[in-house]
Amino acid sequence: MINNEIERKTTSLILEPTKYPRTDPEVVFGKTKPTISEKGFRKYPSDYNPILEYWEQIQAGKTLVSQKVYQQYEEIVRWINNDGYKEWFYSPERANHVIEFAENFCCHSKGKLAGKKVVLELWEKAYLASVYGFIDIEGNRKHQRVVLIVGKKNGKSLLDSIMGLYGLVGDNEGGPEVYAVARMVATLNRVKSVKAKFNI
């Protein structure tokens, strides 16, 4: 009796495979393409909005996101459609600046893409636009702290590097300071074992 109740209350942990092919460049990188100058610099249209493009994909079911991500983008899109939130408004110029900075000046540092320029996926562009695109009339960003939680090998370190470098040289802030902090349990465990071995 108890086992049957537990079986009815629990849901299957089998997840459906992604409903969209990751090989479709319009889904992965978005349908809006930048123009590329003779020197290889990428420039997006002045009215480009990766947040709305990403939201269209979410609404159409081409991109699967968690409920929390869905709710967050739903609210951000509401801010854009209502011409801002309180004293903050969306600036495509500021949002595109960080995206163009990433794709023109940042390179991959590891793996088979090492040394090649970064080409952001649409979700990364929407994330950066959400962080840097909302400003007040003095140009101050709405978002001072953000959290990015994604699985392993999905570009967290790359995005963090881009944001840190942009904060140092591209965000037009006087005397910027950027701190990178990581929890290094494996390193700490190695240090402890070395200390124990040498009786330090």
PDB file of C-alpha atoms in Angstrom:
ATOM      1  CA  MET A   1       0.000   0.000   0.000  1.00  0.00           C
ATOM      2  CA  ILE A   2       2.724   2.478   0.996  1.00  0.00           C
ATOM      3  CA  ASN A   3       4.860   1.593  -2.042  1.00  0.00           C
ATOM      4  CA  ASN A   4       1.934   2.251  -4.394  1.00  0.00           C
ATOM      5  CA  GLU A   5       1.354   5.692  -2.825  1.00  0.00           C
ATOM      6  CA  ILE A   6       5.033   6.579  -3.194  1.00  0.00           C
ATOM      7  CA  GLU A   7       5.031   5.463  -6.830  1.00  0.00           C
ATOM      8  CA  ARG A   8       1.970   7.624  -7.577  1.00  0.00           C
ATOM      9  CA  LYS A   9       3.424  10.709  -5.836  1.00  0.00           C
ATOM     10  CA  THR A  10       6.852  10.577  -7.463  1.00  0.00           C
ATOM     11  CA  THR A  11       7.404  11.591 -11.031  1.00  0.00           C
ATOM     12  CA  SER A  12       9.622   9.929 -13.528  1.00  0.00           C
ATOM     13  CA  LEU A  13      13.217  11.123 -13.479  1.00  0.00           C
ATOM     14  CA  ILE A  14      13.651  10.244 -17.135  1.00  0.00           C
ATOM     15  CA  LEU A  15      14.097  13.491 -19.011  1.00  0.00           C
ATOM     16  CA  GLU A  16      13.183  13.945 -22.635  1.00  0.00           C
ATOM     17  CA  PRO A  17      16.106  14.708 -24.905  1.00  0.00           C
ATOM     18  CA  THR A  18      16.346  18.307 -26.063  1.00  0.00           C
ATOM     19  CA  LYS A  19      13.532  19.085 -28.480  1.00  0.00           C
ATOM     20  CA  TYR A  20      15.626  21.266 -30.757  1.00  0.00           C
ATOM     21  CA  PRO A  21      18.713  20.300 -32.716  1.00  0.00           C
ATOM     22  CA  ARG A  22      21.891  21.934 -31.424  1.00  0.00           C
ATOM     23  CA  THR A  23      23.145  21.948 -35.006  1.00  0.00           C
ATOM     24  CA  ASP A  24      20.695  24.657 -36.128  1.00  0.00           C
ATOM     25  CA  PRO A  25      22.766  27.884 -36.090  1.00  0.00           C
ATOM     26  CA  GLU A  26      19.640  30.061 -35.819  1.00  0.00           C
ATOM     27  CA  VAL A  27      18.712  28.312 -32.582  1.00  0.00           C
ATOM     28  CA  VAL A  28      22.243  28.230 -31.167  1.00  0.00           C
ATOM     29  CA  PHE A  29      23.501  31.679 -32.187  1.00  0.00           C
ATOM     30  CA  GLY A  30      20.247  33.499 -33.001  1.00  0.00           C
ATOM     31  CA  LYS A  31      18.797  34.675 -36.280  1.00  0.00           C
ATOM     32  CA  THR A  32      20.332  38.163 -36.162  1.00  0.00           C
ATOM     33  CA  LYS A  33      23.810  38.099 -37.648  1.00  0.00           C
ATOM     34  CA  PRO A  34      26.449  40.794 -37.135  1.00  0.00           C
ATOM     35  CA  THR A  35      28.090  42.594 -40.009  1.00  0.00           C
ATOM     36  CA  ILE A  36      31.810  41.910 -40.236  1.00  0.00           C
ATOM     37  CA  SER A  37      34.169  44.705 -41.269  1.00  0.00           C
ATOM     38  CA  GLU A  38      37.207  44.312 -43.518  1.00  0.00           C
ATOM     39  CA  LYS A  39      39.371  44.053 -40.399  1.00  0.00           C
ATOM     40  CA  GLY A  40      37.156  41.276 -38.987  1.00  0.00           C
ATOM     41  CA  PHE A  41      35.277  43.283 -36.351  1.00  0.00           C
ATOM     42  CA  ARG A  42      31.729  42.156 -35.646  1.00  0.00           C
ATOM     43  CA  LYS A  43      28.990  44.811 -35.309  1.00  0.00           C
ATOM     44  CA  TYR A  44      25.346  44.118 -34.456  1.00  0.00           C
ATOM     45  CA  PRO A  45      22.452  46.318 -35.627  1.00  0.00           C
ATOM     46  CA  SER A  46      21.799  49.273 -33.298  1.00  0.00           C
ATOM     47  CA  ASP A  47      18.327  47.937 -32.434  1.00  0.00           C
ATOM     48  CA  TYR A  48      19.477  44.342 -31.816  1.00  0.00           C
ATOM     49  CA  ASN A  49      17.914  42.798 -28.716  1.00  0.00           C
ATOM     50  CA  PRO A  50      19.084  39.256 -27.914  1.00  0.00           C
ATOM     51  CA  ILE A  51      16.743  39.092 -24.905  1.00  0.00           C
ATOM     52  CA  LEU A  52      13.624  39.353 -27.088  1.00  0.00           C
ATOM     53  CA  GLU A  53      15.081  36.917 -29.616  1.00  0.00           C
ATOM     54  CA  TYR A  54      15.840  34.407 -26.861  1.00  0.00           C
ATOM     55  CA  TRP A  55      12.360  34.918 -25.403  1.00  0.00           C
ATOM     56  CA  GLU A  56      10.815  34.151 -28.819  1.00  0.00           C
ATOM     57  CA  GLN A  57      12.704  30.847 -28.881  1.00  0.00           C
ATOM     58  CA  ILE A  58      11.555  30.001 -25.371  1.00  0.00           C
ATOM     59  CA  GLN A  59       7.933  30.839 -26.233  1.00  0.00           C
ATOM     60  CA  ALA A  60       8.102  28.798 -29.449  1.00  0.00           C
ATOM     61  CA  GLY A  61       9.473  25.772 -27.571  1.00  0.00           C
ATOM     62  CA  LYS A  62      12.740  25.788 -29.545  1.00  0.00           C
ATOM     63  CA  THR A  63      14.730  26.319 -26.351  1.00  0.00           C
ATOM     64  CA  LEU A  64      13.957  24.519 -23.109  1.00  0.00           C
ATOM     65  CA  VAL A  65      14.608  26.407 -19.874  1.00  0.00           C
ATOM     66  CA  SER A  66      13.827  25.853 -16.222  1.00  0.00           C
ATOM     67  CA  GLN A  67      10.813  27.482 -14.611  1.00  0.00           C
ATOM     68  CA  LYS A  68      13.056  29.960 -12.768  1.00  0.00           C
ATOM     69  CA  VAL A  69      14.789  31.061 -15.983  1.00  0.00           C
ATOM     70  CA  TYR A  70      11.408  31.303 -17.724  1.00  0.00           C
ATOM     71  CA  GLN A  71      10.034  33.543 -14.975  1.00  0.00           C
ATOM     72  CA  GLN A  72      13.135  35.742 -14.949  1.00  0.00           C
ATOM     73  CA  TYR A  73      13.057  36.342 -18.705  1.00  0.00           C
ATOM     74  CA  GLU A  74       9.304  36.870 -18.582  1.00  0.00           C
ATOM     75  CA  GLU A  75       9.892  39.700 -16.101  1.00  0.00           C
ATOM     76  CA  ILE A  76      12.812  41.166 -18.076  1.00  0.00           C
ATOM     77  CA  VAL A  77      10.741  41.167 -21.278  1.00  0.00           C
ATOM     78  CA  ARG A  78       7.945  42.920 -19.367  1.00  0.00           C
ATOM     79  CA  TRP A  79      10.434  45.626 -18.366  1.00  0.00           C
ATOM     80  CA  ILE A  80      11.502  46.063 -22.001  1.00  0.00           C
ATOM     81  CA  ASN A  81       7.907  46.214 -23.269  1.00  0.00           C
ATOM     82  CA  ASN A  82       6.938  48.733 -20.544  1.00  0.00           C
ATOM     83  CA  ASP A  83       9.865  51.028 -21.455  1.00  0.00           C
ATOM     84  CA  GLY A  84      11.798  50.170 -18.340  1.00  0.00           C
ATOM     85  CA  TYR A  85      11.466  49.352 -14.666  1.00  0.00           C
ATOM     86  CA  LYS A  86      11.352  52.228 -12.186  1.00  0.00           C
ATOM     87  CA  GLU A  87      14.281  54.482 -13.134  1.00  0.00           C
ATOM     88  CA  TRP A  88      16.039  51.882 -15.309  1.00  0.00           C
ATOM     89  CA  PHE A  89      15.510  51.365 -19.023  1.00  0.00           C
ATOM     90  CA  TYR A  90      16.931  48.989 -21.613  1.00  0.00           C
ATOM     91  CA  SER A  91      19.770  50.385 -23.724  1.00  0.00           C
ATOM     92  CA  PRO A  92      20.561  48.274 -26.812  1.00  0.00           C
ATOM     93  CA  GLU A  93      23.755  50.317 -27.221  1.00  0.00           C
ATOM     94  CA  ARG A  94      25.078  49.291 -23.796  1.00  0.00           C
ATOM     95  CA  ALA A  95      23.948  45.675 -24.214  1.00  0.00           C
ATOM     96  CA  ASN A  96      25.534  45.376 -27.663  1.00  0.00           C
ATOM     97  CA  HIS A  97      28.748  46.971 -26.420  1.00  0.00           C
ATOM     98  CA  VAL A  98      29.560  44.065 -24.096  1.00  0.00           C
ATOM     99  CA  ILE A  99      28.517  41.484 -26.720  1.00  0.00           C
ATOM    100  CA  GLU A 100      30.681  43.113 -29.395  1.00  0.00           C
ATOM    101  CA  PHE A 101      33.547  43.432 -26.889  1.00  0.00           C
ATOM    102  CA  ALA A 102      33.351  39.686 -26.212  1.00  0.00           C
ATOM    103  CA  GLU A 103      33.233  38.670 -29.865  1.00  0.00           C
ATOM    104  CA  ASN A 104      35.879  41.131 -31.076  1.00  0.00           C
ATOM    105  CA  PHE A 105      38.492  41.058 -28.309  1.00  0.00           C
ATOM    106  CA  CYS A 106      38.113  37.797 -26.353  1.00  0.00           C
ATOM    107  CA  CYS A 107      39.547  34.444 -27.389  1.00  0.00           C
ATOM    108  CA  HIS A 108      39.145  30.894 -26.140  1.00  0.00           C
ATOM    109  CA  SER A 109      42.039  29.824 -23.933  1.00  0.00           C
ATOM    110  CA  LYS A 110      41.588  26.036 -23.844  1.00  0.00           C
ATOM    111  CA  GLY A 111      40.560  23.105 -25.972  1.00  0.00           C
ATOM    112  CA  LYS A 112      40.274  22.801 -29.733  1.00  0.00           C
ATOM    113  CA  LEU A 113      39.063  26.426 -30.013  1.00  0.00           C
ATOM    114  CA  ALA A 114      42.085  27.843 -28.145  1.00  0.00           C
ATOM    115  CA  GLY A 115      43.236  31.093 -29.749  1.00  0.00           C
ATOM    116  CA  LYS A 116      40.049  31.580 -31.776  1.00  0.00           C
ATOM    117  CA  LYS A 117      37.720  34.499 -31.156  1.00  0.00           C
ATOM    118  CA  VAL A 118      34.647  33.896 -29.040  1.00  0.00           C
ATOM    119  CA  VAL A 119      31.284  33.620 -30.796  1.00  0.00           C
ATOM    120  CA  LEU A 120      28.569  33.816 -28.161  1.00  0.00           C
ATOM    121  CA  GLU A 121      25.528  31.590 -28.208  1.00  0.00           C
ATOM    122  CA  LEU A 122      22.133  33.287 -28.012  1.00  0.00           C
ATOM    123  CA  TRP A 123      21.587  32.428 -24.330  1.00  0.00           C
ATOM    124  CA  GLU A 124      24.963  33.996 -23.502  1.00  0.00           C
ATOM    125  CA  LYS A 125      24.102  37.157 -25.449  1.00  0.00           C
ATOM    126  CA  ALA A 126      20.726  37.369 -23.683  1.00  0.00           C
ATOM    127  CA  TYR A 127      22.419  36.889 -20.308  1.00  0.00           C
ATOM    128  CA  LEU A 128      25.006  39.622 -20.944  1.00  0.00           C
ATOM    129  CA  ALA A 129      22.335  41.954 -22.350  1.00  0.00           C
ATOM    130  CA  SER A 130      20.212  41.381 -19.237  1.00  0.00           C
ATOM    131  CA  VAL A 131      23.144  42.207 -16.953  1.00  0.00           C
ATOM    132  CA  TYR A 132      24.577  45.215 -18.789  1.00  0.00           C
ATOM    133  CA  GLY A 133      21.620  46.519 -20.813  1.00  0.00           C
ATOM    134  CA  PHE A 134      19.481  48.033 -18.044  1.00  0.00           C
ATOM    135  CA  ILE A 135      20.760  51.458 -16.998  1.00  0.00           C
ATOM    136  CA  ASP A 136      19.472  54.684 -15.456  1.00  0.00           C
ATOM    137  CA  ILE A 137      19.749  58.150 -17.025  1.00  0.00           C
ATOM    138  CA  GLU A 138      23.239  58.554 -15.590  1.00  0.00           C
ATOM    139  CA  GLY A 139      24.403  55.304 -17.205  1.00  0.00           C
ATOM    140  CA  ASN A 140      24.584  53.264 -13.988  1.00  0.00           C
ATOM    141  CA  ARG A 141      23.678  49.586 -14.358  1.00  0.00           C
ATOM    142  CA  LYS A 142      20.594  48.205 -12.616  1.00  0.00           C
ATOM    143  CA  HIS A 143      22.234  44.861 -11.866  1.00  0.00           C
ATOM    144  CA  GLN A 144      25.251  45.005  -9.581  1.00  0.00           C
ATOM    145  CA  ARG A 145      25.264  41.302  -8.638  1.00  0.00           C
ATOM    146  CA  VAL A 146      24.227  38.377 -10.781  1.00  0.00           C
ATOM    147  CA  VAL A 147      24.212  34.614 -10.395  1.00  0.00           C
ATOM    148  CA  LEU A 148      24.817  32.150 -13.219  1.00  0.00           C
ATOM    149  CA  ILE A 149      24.103  28.506 -12.521  1.00  0.00           C
ATOM    150  CA  VAL A 150      24.643  26.089 -15.402  1.00  0.00           C
ATOM    151  CA  GLY A 151      26.038  22.592 -15.701  1.00  0.00           C
ATOM    152  CA  LYS A 152      29.669  21.677 -16.229  1.00  0.00           C
ATOM    153  CA  LYS A 153      31.349  22.548 -19.529  1.00  0.00           C
ATOM    154  CA  ASN A 154      28.762  25.161 -20.534  1.00  0.00           C
ATOM    155  CA  GLY A 155      30.979  28.228 -20.602  1.00  0.00           C
ATOM    156  CA  LYS A 156      30.704  29.646 -17.073  1.00  0.00           C
ATOM    157  CA  SER A 157      34.426  30.373 -16.828  1.00  0.00           C
ATOM    158  CA  LEU A 158      34.453  31.910 -20.285  1.00  0.00           C
ATOM    159  CA  LEU A 159      31.539  34.228 -19.446  1.00  0.00           C
ATOM    160  CA  ASP A 160      33.103  35.121 -16.101  1.00  0.00           C
ATOM    161  CA  SER A 161      36.364  35.957 -17.874  1.00  0.00           C
ATOM    162  CA  ILE A 162      34.562  38.130 -20.406  1.00  0.00           C
ATOM    163  CA  MET A 163      32.654  39.958 -17.675  1.00  0.00           C
ATOM    164  CA  GLY A 164      35.793  40.467 -15.595  1.00  0.00           C
ATOM    165  CA  LEU A 165      37.837  41.767 -18.507  1.00  0.00           C
ATOM    166  CA  TYR A 166      34.967  43.994 -19.646  1.00  0.00           C
ATOM    167  CA  GLY A 167      34.671  45.339 -16.108  1.00  0.00           C
ATOM    168  CA  LEU A 168      38.354  46.259 -16.135  1.00  0.00           C
ATOM    169  CA  VAL A 169      38.658  47.886 -19.555  1.00  0.00           C
ATOM    170  CA  GLY A 170      35.284  48.269 -21.268  1.00  0.00           C
ATOM    171  CA  ASP A 171      32.672  49.362 -18.734  1.00  0.00           C
ATOM    172  CA  ASN A 172      33.891  52.976 -18.470  1.00  0.00           C
ATOM    173  CA  GLU A 173      34.259  52.833 -14.701  1.00  0.00           C
ATOM    174  CA  GLY A 174      37.042  54.761 -13.017  1.00  0.00           C
ATOM    175  CA  GLY A 175      39.398  52.602 -10.951  1.00  0.00           C
ATOM    176  CA  PRO A 176      37.617  49.270 -11.442  1.00  0.00           C
ATOM    177  CA  GLU A 177      38.473  46.274  -9.297  1.00  0.00           C
ATOM    178  CA  VAL A 178      37.629  42.729 -10.341  1.00  0.00           C
ATOM    179  CA  TYR A 179      37.947  39.761  -7.999  1.00  0.00           C
ATOM    180  CA  ALA A 180      37.784  36.114  -9.021  1.00  0.00           C
ATOM    181  CA  VAL A 181      37.210  33.707  -6.157  1.00  0.00           C
ATOM    182  CA  ALA A 182      36.809  29.968  -6.469  1.00  0.00           C
ATOM    183  CA  ARG A 183      36.296  27.195  -3.984  1.00  0.00           C
ATOM    184  CA  MET A 184      39.253  24.874  -4.401  1.00  0.00           C
ATOM    185  CA  VAL A 185      38.475  21.836  -2.302  1.00  0.00           C
ATOM    186  CA  ALA A 186      40.763  19.522  -4.278  1.00  0.00           C
ATOM    187  CA  THR A 187      43.679  21.940  -3.972  1.00  0.00           C
ATOM    188  CA  LEU A 188      43.104  22.389  -0.247  1.00  0.00           C
ATOM    189  CA  ASN A 189      42.989  18.618   0.232  1.00  0.00           C
ATOM    190  CA  ARG A 190      46.311  18.279  -1.620  1.00  0.00           C
ATOM    191  CA  VAL A 191      47.872  20.984   0.562  1.00  0.00           C
ATOM    192  CA  LYS A 192      46.651  19.204   3.704  1.00  0.00           C
ATOM    193  CA  SER A 193      48.088  15.878   2.531  1.00  0.00           C
ATOM    194  CA  VAL A 194      51.452  17.510   1.735  1.00  0.00           C
ATOM    195  CA  LYS A 195      51.489  19.152   5.181  1.00  0.00           C
ATOM    196  CA  ALA A 196      50.710  15.814   6.831  1.00  0.00           C
ATOM    197  CA  LYS A 197      53.367  14.034   4.768  1.00  0.00           C
ATOM    198  CA  PHE A 198      56.125  16.461   5.670  1.00  0.00           C
ATOM    199  CA  ASN A 199      54.785  17.050   9.183  1.00  0.00           C
ATOM    200  CA  ILE A 200      54.500  20.810   8.627  1.00  0.00           C
TER     201      ILE A 200
END
